[in-house]
mmCIF file of C-alpha atoms and ligand atoms in Angstrom:
data_model
loop_
_atom_site.group_PDB
_atom_site.id
_atom_site.type_symbol
_atom_site.label_atom_id
_atom_site.label_comp_id
_atom_site.label_asym_id
_atom_site.label_seq_id
_atom_site.Cartn_x
_atom_site.Cartn_y
_atom_site.Cartn_z
ATOM 1 C CA UNK A 26 -7.075 20.504 15.968
ATOM 2 C CA UNK A 27 -4.815 18.798 18.452
ATOM 3 C CA UNK A 28 -1.219 20.028 18.391
ATOM 4 C CA UNK A 29 0.739 17.516 20.356
ATOM 5 C CA UNK A 30 3.652 18.323 22.599
ATOM 6 C CA UNK A 31 4.549 14.636 22.805
ATOM 7 C CA UNK A 32 6.120 14.091 19.418
ATOM 8 C CA UNK A 33 6.739 10.347 19.221
ATOM 9 C CA UNK A 34 5.755 8.685 15.957
ATOM 10 C CA UNK A 35 6.182 5.101 17.219
ATOM 11 C CA UNK A 36 2.430 4.410 17.340
ATOM 12 C CA UNK A 37 1.800 6.211 14.052
ATOM 13 C CA UNK A 38 3.810 3.934 11.724
ATOM 14 C CA UNK A 39 2.989 0.230 11.410
ATOM 15 C CA UNK A 40 6.676 -0.658 11.151
ATOM 16 C CA UNK A 41 6.840 0.552 14.760
ATOM 17 C CA UNK A 42 9.997 2.586 14.267
ATOM 18 C CA UNK A 43 10.674 4.779 17.282
ATOM 19 C CA UNK A 44 11.375 8.287 15.995
ATOM 20 C CA UNK A 45 10.132 11.777 16.843
ATOM 21 C CA UNK A 46 9.148 14.881 14.927
ATOM 22 C CA UNK A 47 9.366 18.598 15.695
ATOM 23 C CA UNK A 48 5.603 19.181 15.596
ATOM 24 C CA UNK A 49 2.705 16.717 15.513
ATOM 25 C CA UNK A 50 -0.786 17.780 14.481
ATOM 26 C CA UNK A 51 -3.885 15.576 14.534
ATOM 27 C CA UNK A 52 -6.198 17.166 11.968
ATOM 28 C CA UNK A 53 -9.792 16.016 12.460
ATOM 29 C CA UNK A 54 -11.544 17.518 9.476
ATOM 30 C CA UNK A 55 -10.872 18.892 6.036
ATOM 31 C CA UNK A 56 -10.513 22.504 7.214
ATOM 32 C CA UNK A 57 -7.891 21.534 9.805
ATOM 33 C CA UNK A 58 -5.979 19.417 7.275
ATOM 34 C CA UNK A 59 -5.850 22.255 4.750
ATOM 35 C CA UNK A 60 -4.831 24.808 7.394
ATOM 36 C CA UNK A 61 -2.093 22.639 8.937
ATOM 37 C CA UNK A 62 -0.589 21.582 5.593
ATOM 38 C CA UNK A 63 -0.649 25.055 4.045
ATOM 39 C CA UNK A 64 0.835 26.648 7.186
ATOM 40 C CA UNK A 65 3.791 24.254 7.070
ATOM 41 C CA UNK A 66 4.238 24.783 3.329
ATOM 42 C CA UNK A 67 4.064 28.607 3.598
ATOM 43 C CA UNK A 68 6.580 28.585 6.464
ATOM 44 C CA UNK A 69 8.839 26.267 4.410
ATOM 45 C CA UNK A 70 8.755 23.691 7.212
ATOM 46 C CA UNK A 71 9.233 20.083 6.011
ATOM 47 C CA UNK A 72 5.836 18.364 5.950
ATOM 48 C CA UNK A 73 4.981 14.702 6.394
ATOM 49 C CA UNK A 74 1.339 13.693 6.006
ATOM 50 C CA UNK A 75 0.379 10.417 7.678
ATOM 51 C CA UNK A 76 -2.738 8.324 7.201
ATOM 52 C CA UNK A 77 -2.502 4.893 8.800
ATOM 53 C CA UNK A 78 1.304 5.004 8.522
ATOM 54 C CA UNK A 79 1.228 1.546 6.954
ATOM 55 C CA UNK A 80 3.366 2.201 3.897
ATOM 56 C CA UNK A 81 6.144 4.364 5.253
ATOM 57 C CA UNK A 82 9.673 3.815 6.546
ATOM 58 C CA UNK A 83 10.996 6.547 8.840
ATOM 59 C CA UNK A 84 14.773 6.396 8.882
ATOM 60 C CA UNK A 85 15.392 9.129 11.435
ATOM 61 C CA UNK A 86 13.681 11.872 13.484
ATOM 62 C CA UNK A 87 11.571 14.089 11.235
ATOM 63 C CA UNK A 88 12.704 17.716 11.410
ATOM 64 C CA UNK A 89 9.373 19.246 10.523
ATOM 65 C CA UNK A 90 5.607 18.973 10.966
ATOM 66 C CA UNK A 91 3.721 15.703 10.833
ATOM 67 C CA UNK A 92 0.012 16.042 10.048
ATOM 68 C CA UNK A 93 -2.093 12.987 10.909
ATOM 69 C CA UNK A 94 -5.206 12.808 8.749
ATOM 70 C CA UNK A 95 -8.203 12.105 10.977
ATOM 71 C CA UNK A 96 -11.158 13.302 8.876
ATOM 72 C CA UNK A 97 -14.147 10.931 9.046
ATOM 73 C CA UNK A 98 -17.305 10.453 7.049
ATOM 74 C CA UNK A 99 -18.949 8.149 4.529
ATOM 75 C CA UNK A 100 -21.834 9.419 2.384
ATOM 76 C CA UNK A 101 -23.741 6.893 0.292
ATOM 77 C CA UNK A 102 -26.039 7.634 -2.620
ATOM 78 C CA UNK A 103 -27.306 5.296 -5.283
ATOM 79 C CA UNK A 104 -28.491 5.252 -8.847
ATOM 80 C CA UNK A 105 -30.023 2.479 -10.912
ATOM 81 C CA UNK A 106 -26.793 0.522 -11.300
ATOM 82 C CA UNK A 107 -24.410 1.440 -8.497
ATOM 83 C CA UNK A 108 -23.850 2.682 -4.966
ATOM 84 C CA UNK A 109 -21.746 5.838 -4.947
ATOM 85 C CA UNK A 110 -19.652 6.523 -1.868
ATOM 86 C CA UNK A 111 -17.864 9.676 -0.829
ATOM 87 C CA UNK A 112 -15.327 8.729 1.826
ATOM 88 C CA UNK A 113 -13.121 11.082 3.845
ATOM 89 C CA UNK A 114 -9.397 10.363 3.806
ATOM 90 C CA UNK A 115 -9.082 9.565 7.521
ATOM 91 C CA UNK A 116 -11.452 6.584 7.456
ATOM 92 C CA UNK A 117 -9.760 3.226 8.020
ATOM 93 C CA UNK A 118 -9.698 1.142 4.829
ATOM 94 C CA UNK A 119 -10.661 -2.208 6.379
ATOM 95 C CA UNK A 120 -13.478 -0.581 8.384
ATOM 96 C CA UNK A 121 -14.822 0.773 5.088
ATOM 97 C CA UNK A 122 -14.772 -2.742 3.579
ATOM 98 C CA UNK A 123 -16.707 -4.040 6.622
ATOM 99 C CA UNK A 124 -19.161 -1.094 6.500
ATOM 100 C CA UNK A 125 -19.928 -1.855 2.838
ATOM 101 C CA UNK A 126 -20.436 -5.545 3.518
ATOM 102 C CA UNK A 127 -22.713 -4.888 6.524
ATOM 103 C CA UNK A 128 -24.789 -2.444 4.499
ATOM 104 C CA UNK A 129 -25.266 -4.870 1.604
ATOM 105 C CA UNK A 130 -22.959 -3.036 -0.781
ATOM 106 C CA UNK A 131 -20.469 -5.768 -1.699
ATOM 107 C CA UNK A 132 -17.494 -5.375 -4.018
ATOM 108 C CA UNK A 133 -14.520 -4.508 -1.841
ATOM 109 C CA UNK A 134 -14.109 -7.854 -0.046
ATOM 110 C CA UNK A 135 -10.935 -8.880 -1.933
ATOM 111 C CA UNK A 136 -9.286 -5.809 -0.413
ATOM 112 C CA UNK A 137 -10.181 -6.732 3.184
ATOM 113 C CA UNK A 138 -7.578 -6.350 5.943
ATOM 114 C CA UNK A 139 -5.259 -4.135 3.925
ATOM 115 C CA UNK A 140 -3.856 -1.870 6.627
ATOM 116 C CA UNK A 141 -3.991 1.883 6.276
ATOM 117 C CA UNK A 142 -6.386 4.724 5.618
ATOM 118 C CA UNK A 143 -8.702 5.517 2.720
ATOM 119 C CA UNK A 144 -6.606 8.571 1.810
ATOM 120 C CA UNK A 145 -3.512 6.410 1.365
ATOM 121 C CA UNK A 146 -5.284 3.872 -0.848
ATOM 122 C CA UNK A 147 -5.015 5.789 -4.149
ATOM 123 C CA UNK A 148 -1.342 6.708 -3.669
ATOM 124 C CA UNK A 149 0.001 3.217 -4.267
ATOM 125 C CA UNK A 150 -3.261 1.905 -5.737
ATOM 126 C CA UNK A 151 -3.615 -0.751 -3.033
ATOM 127 C CA UNK A 152 -4.342 -4.187 -4.373
ATOM 128 C CA UNK A 153 -4.659 -7.831 -3.418
ATOM 129 C CA UNK A 154 -6.198 -11.100 -4.606
ATOM 130 C CA UNK A 155 -7.002 -9.961 -8.125
ATOM 131 C CA UNK A 156 -8.489 -6.555 -7.225
ATOM 132 C CA UNK A 157 -7.168 -3.047 -6.801
ATOM 133 C CA UNK A 158 -8.418 0.362 -5.673
ATOM 134 C CA UNK A 159 -8.546 1.687 -9.244
ATOM 135 C CA UNK A 160 -11.369 -0.718 -10.170
ATOM 136 C CA UNK A 161 -13.741 0.998 -7.737
ATOM 137 C CA UNK A 162 -12.511 4.580 -7.934
ATOM 138 C CA UNK A 163 -14.614 7.352 -9.532
ATOM 139 C CA UNK A 164 -12.473 10.281 -8.428
ATOM 140 C CA UNK A 165 -9.905 11.513 -5.896
ATOM 141 C CA UNK A 166 -9.962 14.963 -4.294
ATOM 142 C CA UNK A 167 -6.703 16.445 -3.019
ATOM 143 C CA UNK A 168 -5.128 19.620 -1.691
ATOM 144 C CA UNK A 169 -2.485 20.914 -4.067
ATOM 145 C CA UNK A 170 0.314 22.200 -1.831
ATOM 146 C CA UNK A 171 1.747 24.368 -4.599
ATOM 147 C CA UNK A 172 -1.435 26.250 -5.472
ATOM 148 C CA UNK A 173 -3.307 25.861 -2.166
ATOM 149 C CA UNK A 174 -6.382 24.719 -4.122
ATOM 150 C CA UNK A 175 -8.531 21.626 -3.704
ATOM 151 C CA UNK A 176 -8.639 19.664 -6.942
ATOM 152 C CA UNK A 177 -10.565 16.657 -8.172
ATOM 153 C CA UNK A 178 -9.122 14.090 -10.584
ATOM 154 C CA UNK A 179 -11.285 11.446 -12.166
ATOM 155 C CA UNK A 180 -9.989 7.872 -12.052
ATOM 156 C CA UNK A 181 -8.367 7.948 -15.493
ATOM 157 C CA UNK A 182 -6.500 11.159 -14.598
ATOM 158 C CA UNK A 183 -5.040 9.413 -11.525
ATOM 159 C CA UNK A 184 -2.923 7.262 -13.901
ATOM 160 C CA UNK A 185 -3.335 4.168 -11.753
ATOM 161 C CA UNK A 186 -0.924 1.327 -12.422
ATOM 162 C CA UNK A 187 0.433 -1.648 -10.496
ATOM 163 C CA UNK A 188 1.107 -0.118 -7.042
ATOM 164 C CA UNK A 189 1.411 3.227 -8.787
ATOM 165 C CA UNK A 190 -0.478 6.467 -9.467
ATOM 166 C CA UNK A 191 0.058 10.124 -10.314
ATOM 167 C CA UNK A 192 0.427 10.699 -6.548
ATOM 168 C CA UNK A 193 3.695 8.711 -6.594
ATOM 169 C CA UNK A 194 4.861 10.410 -9.803
ATOM 170 C CA UNK A 195 3.994 13.924 -11.056
ATOM 171 C CA UNK A 196 2.151 14.888 -7.836
ATOM 172 C CA UNK A 197 4.664 13.270 -5.455
ATOM 173 C CA UNK A 198 5.068 15.431 -2.300
ATOM 174 C CA UNK A 199 2.548 17.903 -3.725
ATOM 175 C CA UNK A 200 -0.872 16.366 -3.092
ATOM 176 C CA UNK A 201 -2.660 15.690 0.201
ATOM 177 C CA UNK A 202 -5.622 13.428 -0.441
ATOM 178 C CA UNK A 203 -8.822 14.702 1.170
ATOM 179 C CA UNK A 204 -11.531 12.315 -0.008
ATOM 180 C CA UNK A 205 -12.300 9.665 -2.603
ATOM 181 C CA UNK A 206 -15.367 8.775 -4.634
ATOM 182 C CA UNK A 207 -16.055 5.061 -5.067
ATOM 183 C CA UNK A 208 -18.571 3.203 -7.158
ATOM 184 C CA UNK A 209 -19.839 -0.284 -6.263
ATOM 185 C CA UNK A 210 -21.947 -2.056 -8.872
ATOM 186 C CA UNK A 211 -25.316 -3.253 -7.563
ATOM 187 C CA UNK A 212 -24.807 -6.379 -9.635
ATOM 188 C CA UNK A 213 -22.168 -8.148 -7.507
ATOM 189 C CA UNK A 214 -19.535 -9.735 -9.706
ATOM 190 C CA UNK A 215 -17.253 -11.806 -7.463
ATOM 191 C CA UNK A 216 -13.578 -11.830 -8.336
ATOM 192 C CA UNK A 217 -12.574 -15.444 -7.767
ATOM 193 C CA UNK A 218 -9.459 -15.554 -9.919
ATOM 194 C CA UNK A 219 -6.898 -15.825 -7.140
ATOM 195 C CA UNK A 220 -5.594 -18.988 -5.375
ATOM 196 C CA UNK A 221 -7.891 -20.015 -2.534
ATOM 197 C CA UNK A 222 -10.888 -18.179 -4.041
ATOM 198 C CA UNK A 223 -10.851 -20.543 -7.021
ATOM 199 C CA UNK A 224 -12.433 -23.224 -4.814
ATOM 200 C CA UNK A 225 -15.704 -21.244 -4.719
ATOM 201 C CA UNK A 226 -18.527 -21.660 -7.225
ATOM 202 C CA UNK A 227 -20.003 -18.441 -8.639
ATOM 203 C CA UNK A 228 -23.588 -19.720 -8.154
ATOM 204 C CA UNK A 229 -23.206 -20.362 -4.440
ATOM 205 C CA UNK A 230 -20.535 -17.955 -3.204
ATOM 206 C CA UNK A 231 -21.531 -14.967 -1.049
ATOM 207 C CA UNK A 232 -19.671 -11.704 -0.329
ATOM 208 C CA UNK A 233 -19.250 -12.830 3.281
ATOM 209 C CA UNK A 234 -17.583 -16.091 2.150
ATOM 210 C CA UNK A 235 -15.099 -14.167 -0.013
ATOM 211 C CA UNK A 236 -14.429 -11.722 2.831
ATOM 212 C CA UNK A 237 -13.824 -14.552 5.342
ATOM 213 C CA UNK A 238 -11.529 -16.396 2.923
ATOM 214 C CA UNK A 239 -9.434 -13.275 2.253
ATOM 215 C CA UNK A 240 -9.138 -12.517 5.967
ATOM 216 C CA UNK A 241 -8.030 -16.082 6.749
ATOM 217 C CA UNK A 242 -5.497 -16.148 3.891
ATOM 218 C CA UNK A 243 -3.986 -12.801 4.825
ATOM 219 C CA UNK A 244 -3.785 -13.747 8.501
ATOM 220 C CA UNK A 245 -1.897 -16.930 7.615
ATOM 221 C CA UNK A 246 0.753 -15.230 5.476
ATOM 222 C CA UNK A 247 1.045 -11.633 6.509
ATOM 223 C CA UNK A 248 2.123 -10.549 9.981
ATOM 224 C CA UNK A 249 -0.333 -8.429 11.984
ATOM 225 C CA UNK A 250 1.381 -5.045 12.330
ATOM 226 C CA UNK A 251 -0.010 -4.749 15.876
ATOM 227 C CA UNK A 252 2.069 -7.798 16.808
ATOM 228 C CA UNK A 253 5.056 -7.576 14.440
ATOM 229 C CA UNK A 254 5.846 -4.223 12.824
ATOM 230 C CA UNK A 255 5.767 -4.271 9.005
ATOM 231 C CA UNK A 256 4.605 -2.349 5.935
ATOM 232 C CA UNK A 257 3.180 -5.252 3.924
ATOM 233 C CA UNK A 258 5.101 -6.118 0.772
ATOM 234 C CA UNK A 259 8.400 -4.274 0.899
ATOM 235 C CA UNK A 260 9.095 -4.773 -2.814
ATOM 236 C CA UNK A 261 6.981 -4.673 -5.935
ATOM 237 C CA UNK A 262 6.791 -7.821 -8.011
ATOM 238 C CA UNK A 263 9.202 -6.919 -10.852
ATOM 239 C CA UNK A 264 8.033 -6.900 -14.453
ATOM 240 C CA UNK A 265 10.529 -8.352 -16.928
ATOM 241 C CA UNK A 266 10.522 -9.254 -20.619
ATOM 242 C CA UNK A 267 9.230 -12.623 -21.786
ATOM 243 C CA UNK A 268 12.707 -13.388 -23.229
ATOM 244 C CA UNK A 269 14.394 -12.822 -19.893
ATOM 245 C CA UNK A 270 11.717 -14.894 -18.167
ATOM 246 C CA UNK A 271 12.243 -17.800 -20.530
ATOM 247 C CA UNK A 272 16.019 -17.618 -19.991
ATOM 248 C CA UNK A 273 15.517 -17.617 -16.204
ATOM 249 C CA UNK A 274 13.099 -20.538 -16.492
ATOM 250 C CA UNK A 275 15.818 -22.595 -18.179
ATOM 251 C CA UNK A 276 18.046 -22.047 -15.186
ATOM 252 C CA UNK A 277 15.345 -22.122 -12.495
ATOM 253 C CA UNK A 278 12.432 -24.307 -13.674
ATOM 254 C CA UNK A 279 10.384 -23.599 -10.519
ATOM 255 C CA UNK A 280 10.582 -19.777 -10.836
ATOM 256 C CA UNK A 281 7.151 -18.172 -10.216
ATOM 257 C CA UNK A 282 5.924 -15.669 -12.813
ATOM 258 C CA UNK A 283 2.605 -14.489 -14.238
ATOM 259 C CA UNK A 284 2.426 -13.645 -17.928
ATOM 260 C CA UNK A 285 0.818 -10.195 -18.230
ATOM 261 C CA UNK A 286 0.819 -9.842 -22.015
ATOM 262 C CA UNK A 287 2.767 -11.186 -25.008
ATOM 263 C CA UNK A 288 5.873 -9.212 -24.025
ATOM 264 C CA UNK A 289 5.941 -9.049 -20.232
ATOM 265 C CA UNK A 290 5.946 -11.282 -17.151
ATOM 266 C CA UNK A 291 5.474 -10.293 -13.506
ATOM 267 C CA UNK A 292 7.822 -12.268 -11.268
ATOM 268 C CA UNK A 293 7.005 -13.237 -7.675
ATOM 269 C CA UNK A 294 9.625 -11.233 -5.785
ATOM 270 C CA UNK A 295 8.917 -13.411 -2.730
ATOM 271 C CA UNK A 296 10.206 -16.413 -4.667
ATOM 272 C CA UNK A 297 13.379 -14.570 -5.769
ATOM 273 C CA UNK A 298 14.080 -13.481 -2.194
ATOM 274 C CA UNK A 299 13.371 -16.889 -0.680
ATOM 275 C CA UNK A 300 15.467 -18.594 -3.369
ATOM 276 C CA UNK A 301 18.377 -16.285 -2.539
ATOM 277 C CA UNK A 302 18.322 -17.599 1.021
ATOM 278 C CA UNK A 303 16.981 -14.511 2.756
ATOM 279 C CA UNK A 304 13.955 -15.991 4.537
ATOM 280 C CA UNK A 305 14.364 -15.325 8.252
ATOM 281 C CA UNK A 306 17.605 -13.384 7.758
ATOM 282 C CA UNK A 307 18.121 -10.535 10.219
ATOM 283 C CA UNK A 308 19.996 -7.265 10.082
ATOM 284 C CA UNK A 309 20.073 -5.238 13.291
ATOM 285 C CA UNK A 310 16.489 -5.344 14.538
ATOM 286 C CA UNK A 311 15.034 -5.984 11.065
ATOM 287 C CA UNK A 312 14.315 -9.355 9.464
ATOM 288 C CA UNK A 313 12.822 -11.061 6.432
ATOM 289 C CA UNK A 314 9.488 -12.599 7.468
ATOM 290 C CA UNK A 315 9.502 -16.400 7.682
ATOM 291 C CA UNK A 316 6.035 -16.927 6.141
ATOM 292 C CA UNK A 317 6.390 -14.432 3.286
ATOM 293 C CA UNK A 318 9.806 -13.278 2.086
ATOM 294 C CA UNK A 319 8.352 -10.145 0.478
ATOM 295 C CA UNK A 320 7.665 -8.697 3.921
ATOM 296 C CA UNK A 321 10.373 -7.121 6.094
ATOM 297 C CA UNK A 322 9.591 -7.007 9.788
ATOM 298 C CA UNK A 323 10.621 -5.088 12.864
ATOM 299 C CA UNK A 324 11.807 -8.063 14.865
ATOM 300 C CA UNK A 325 13.291 -6.184 17.769
ATOM 301 C CA UNK A 326 13.655 -2.396 18.089
ATOM 302 C CA UNK A 327 14.595 -2.018 14.420
ATOM 303 C CA UNK A 328 15.495 1.382 13.079
ATOM 304 C CA UNK A 329 14.327 2.474 9.641
ATOM 305 C CA UNK A 330 17.993 2.427 8.730
ATOM 306 C CA UNK A 331 18.262 -1.319 9.647
ATOM 307 C CA UNK A 332 15.284 -2.023 7.404
ATOM 308 C CA UNK A 333 16.727 -0.006 4.485
ATOM 309 C CA UNK A 334 20.133 -1.654 4.803
ATOM 310 C CA UNK A 335 18.524 -5.093 4.724
ATOM 311 C CA UNK A 336 16.473 -4.036 1.690
ATOM 312 C CA UNK A 337 19.565 -2.749 -0.124
ATOM 313 C CA UNK A 338 21.363 -6.012 0.591
ATOM 314 C CA UNK A 339 18.426 -7.969 -0.867
ATOM 315 C CA UNK A 340 18.248 -5.730 -3.959
ATOM 316 C CA UNK A 341 21.985 -6.157 -4.645
ATOM 317 C CA UNK A 342 21.908 -9.931 -4.241
ATOM 318 C CA UNK A 343 18.826 -10.379 -6.453
ATOM 319 C CA UNK A 344 20.440 -8.205 -9.132
ATOM 320 C CA UNK A 345 23.570 -10.369 -9.057
ATOM 321 C CA UNK A 346 21.692 -13.644 -8.995
ATOM 322 C CA UNK A 347 18.899 -13.019 -11.470
ATOM 323 C CA UNK A 348 19.765 -9.745 -13.263
ATOM 324 C CA UNK A 349 16.457 -8.377 -11.958
ATOM 325 C CA UNK A 350 16.110 -5.052 -10.126
ATOM 326 C CA UNK A 351 13.640 -4.975 -7.265
ATOM 327 C CA UNK A 352 11.780 -1.741 -6.597
ATOM 328 C CA UNK A 353 10.798 -0.693 -3.100
ATOM 329 C CA UNK A 354 7.048 -0.337 -2.444
ATOM 330 C CA UNK A 355 6.766 1.850 0.705
ATOM 331 C CA UNK A 356 7.792 5.491 0.810
ATOM 332 C CA UNK A 357 11.000 6.189 2.691
ATOM 333 C CA UNK A 358 11.368 9.393 4.704
ATOM 334 C CA UNK A 359 14.530 11.005 6.066
ATOM 335 C CA UNK A 360 14.889 14.063 8.315
ATOM 336 C CA UNK A 361 13.301 16.548 5.914
ATOM 337 C CA UNK A 362 11.507 14.592 3.213
ATOM 338 C CA UNK A 363 11.167 11.589 0.953
ATOM 339 C CA UNK A 364 14.271 9.663 -0.098
ATOM 340 C CA UNK A 365 15.247 6.934 -2.499
ATOM 341 C CA UNK A 366 16.347 3.634 -0.962
ATOM 342 C CA UNK A 367 19.974 4.172 -2.030
ATOM 343 C CA UNK A 368 20.172 7.501 -0.174
ATOM 344 C CA UNK A 369 18.300 6.373 2.951
HETATM 345 N N1 LIG B 2 6.570 -16.989 -2.912
HETATM 346 C C1 LIG B 2 7.642 -17.719 -2.482
HETATM 347 N N2 LIG B 2 8.200 -17.404 -1.278
HETATM 348 C C2 LIG B 2 7.717 -16.430 -0.481
HETATM 349 C C3 LIG B 2 6.611 -15.683 -0.920
HETATM 350 C C4 LIG B 2 6.045 -15.965 -2.148
HETATM 351 O O1 LIG B 2 8.115 -18.615 -3.166
HETATM 352 O O2 LIG B 2 8.284 -16.235 0.580
HETATM 353 C C5 LIG B 2 5.957 -17.313 -4.212
HETATM 354 C C6 LIG B 2 4.894 -18.371 -4.044
HETATM 355 O O3 LIG B 2 5.023 -19.284 -5.088
HETATM 356 C C7 LIG B 2 3.593 -17.644 -4.204
HETATM 357 C C8 LIG B 2 3.987 -16.488 -5.098
HETATM 358 O O4 LIG B 2 5.331 -16.182 -4.732
HETATM 359 O O5 LIG B 2 2.631 -18.442 -4.822
HETATM 360 C C9 LIG B 2 3.130 -15.255 -4.898
HETATM 361 O O6 LIG B 2 3.049 -14.978 -3.507
HETATM 362 P P1 LIG B 2 1.704 -14.398 -2.867
HETATM 363 O O7 LIG B 2 0.529 -15.066 -3.430
HETATM 364 O O8 LIG B 2 1.880 -14.404 -1.381
HETATM 365 O O9 LIG B 2 1.627 -12.929 -3.397
HETATM 366 P P2 LIG B 2 2.751 -11.862 -3.606
HETATM 367 O O10 LIG B 2 3.031 -11.691 -5.038
HETATM 368 O O11 LIG B 2 3.868 -12.175 -2.738
HETATM 369 C C10 LIG B 2 1.065 -9.838 -3.823
HETATM 370 C C11 LIG B 2 0.939 -8.458 -3.255
HETATM 371 C C12 LIG B 2 0.352 -8.508 -1.841
HETATM 372 C C13 LIG B 2 -1.005 -9.172 -1.925
HETATM 373 C C14 LIG B 2 -0.827 -10.582 -2.537
HETATM 374 C C15 LIG B 2 -2.140 -11.278 -2.760
HETATM 375 C C16 LIG B 2 2.700 -7.173 -4.284
HETATM 376 C C17 LIG B 2 4.029 -6.539 -4.115
HETATM 377 N N3 LIG B 2 2.233 -7.825 -3.228
HETATM 378 O O12 LIG B 2 2.037 -10.530 -3.023
HETATM 379 O O13 LIG B 2 0.151 -7.161 -1.418
HETATM 380 O O14 LIG B 2 -1.609 -9.259 -0.652
HETATM 381 O O15 LIG B 2 -0.174 -10.476 -3.825
HETATM 382 O O16 LIG B 2 -2.808 -10.672 -3.833
HETATM 383 O O17 LIG B 2 2.093 -7.057 -5.357
HETATM 384 C C18 LIG B 2 1.137 -5.351 -0.205
HETATM 385 O O18 LIG B 2 1.193 -4.714 -1.244
HETATM 386 O O19 LIG B 2 1.539 -4.844 0.890
HETATM 387 C C19 LIG B 2 0.657 -6.735 -0.198
HETATM 388 C C20 LIG B 2 0.710 -7.496 0.881
#
């Protein structure tokens, strides 16, 4: 275990916010993770667990212990129909996608280039281009900070939803994910439902072609966090009633929405934000990305507070304009723990 005396978190969050913490621990295996997290909990020291730091906004210095999850390992077994993977939380998500592709275990390509670690993937049920983590998940193992026990939930118990899971709800602040179990069908069934993938023909498409297409599409729209700090989509696409959607359509015929069922429609928040004139708008060091209005960026030395103020401004304007309430996707942390956007 590496307990760091240099406590900067700037390289540990993809938004690139420059804040410190009281104690920084790099935990390299499961034993170290459990020990570090339970020590902080027993001593009643505020605890922040970081994977890739790609879905977190730090608004100020953290007055507690930050544990960086660095456990590595991928174990593959197979049965007649599927490859079963046990993956430690500290593995990088995109590296896992590449590992699977290189070892002829396709399935995850639609989720290529999503920043962050494997342990963070179940929390917000990462998703893109018609696929999400839940589709491949068998189980999730976590440390319960209240009982000190390691627990395993099967996929249905994780209550996965659109960018949602039990780890953002009932187990919020209580679970530290240690490993996940994934299942990849041996019979590859490409998911070609989304935009640019529709050009492919099922008979001739290969996993590598899907992977390359996803990487190109993401690189065109989404800023590389190594170049421009960001946390991916800052807002969820809001789900509204069909009646409200039809009323909005009357007023804004080009509004973008996807009918989910006979009662509900998911709106493209990027469209709402762009239509409200926010594209490129800056606040302090934060800005709305020019290529994709759903992404807030660290344009120049932004603080987490700049980013949250810009987000609050967007939420208020969208509510006034469209009577739609945007929900924030990343987790927001203050000095001693998680906060809601209105209190950040
Ligand atoms: N749009 C605009 N202006 C914008 C952005 C989008 O008008 O500035 C409209 C466009 O019409 C576009 C539509 O919104 O066709 C949808 O945009 P896009 O296809 O880029 O997807 P999204 O809904 O903005 C979601 C996920 C992304 C994921 C993509 C692709 C959420 C909150 N975001 O974005 O996930 O990569 O679909 O599947 O669901 C993330 O969660 O961090 C993330 C990047």
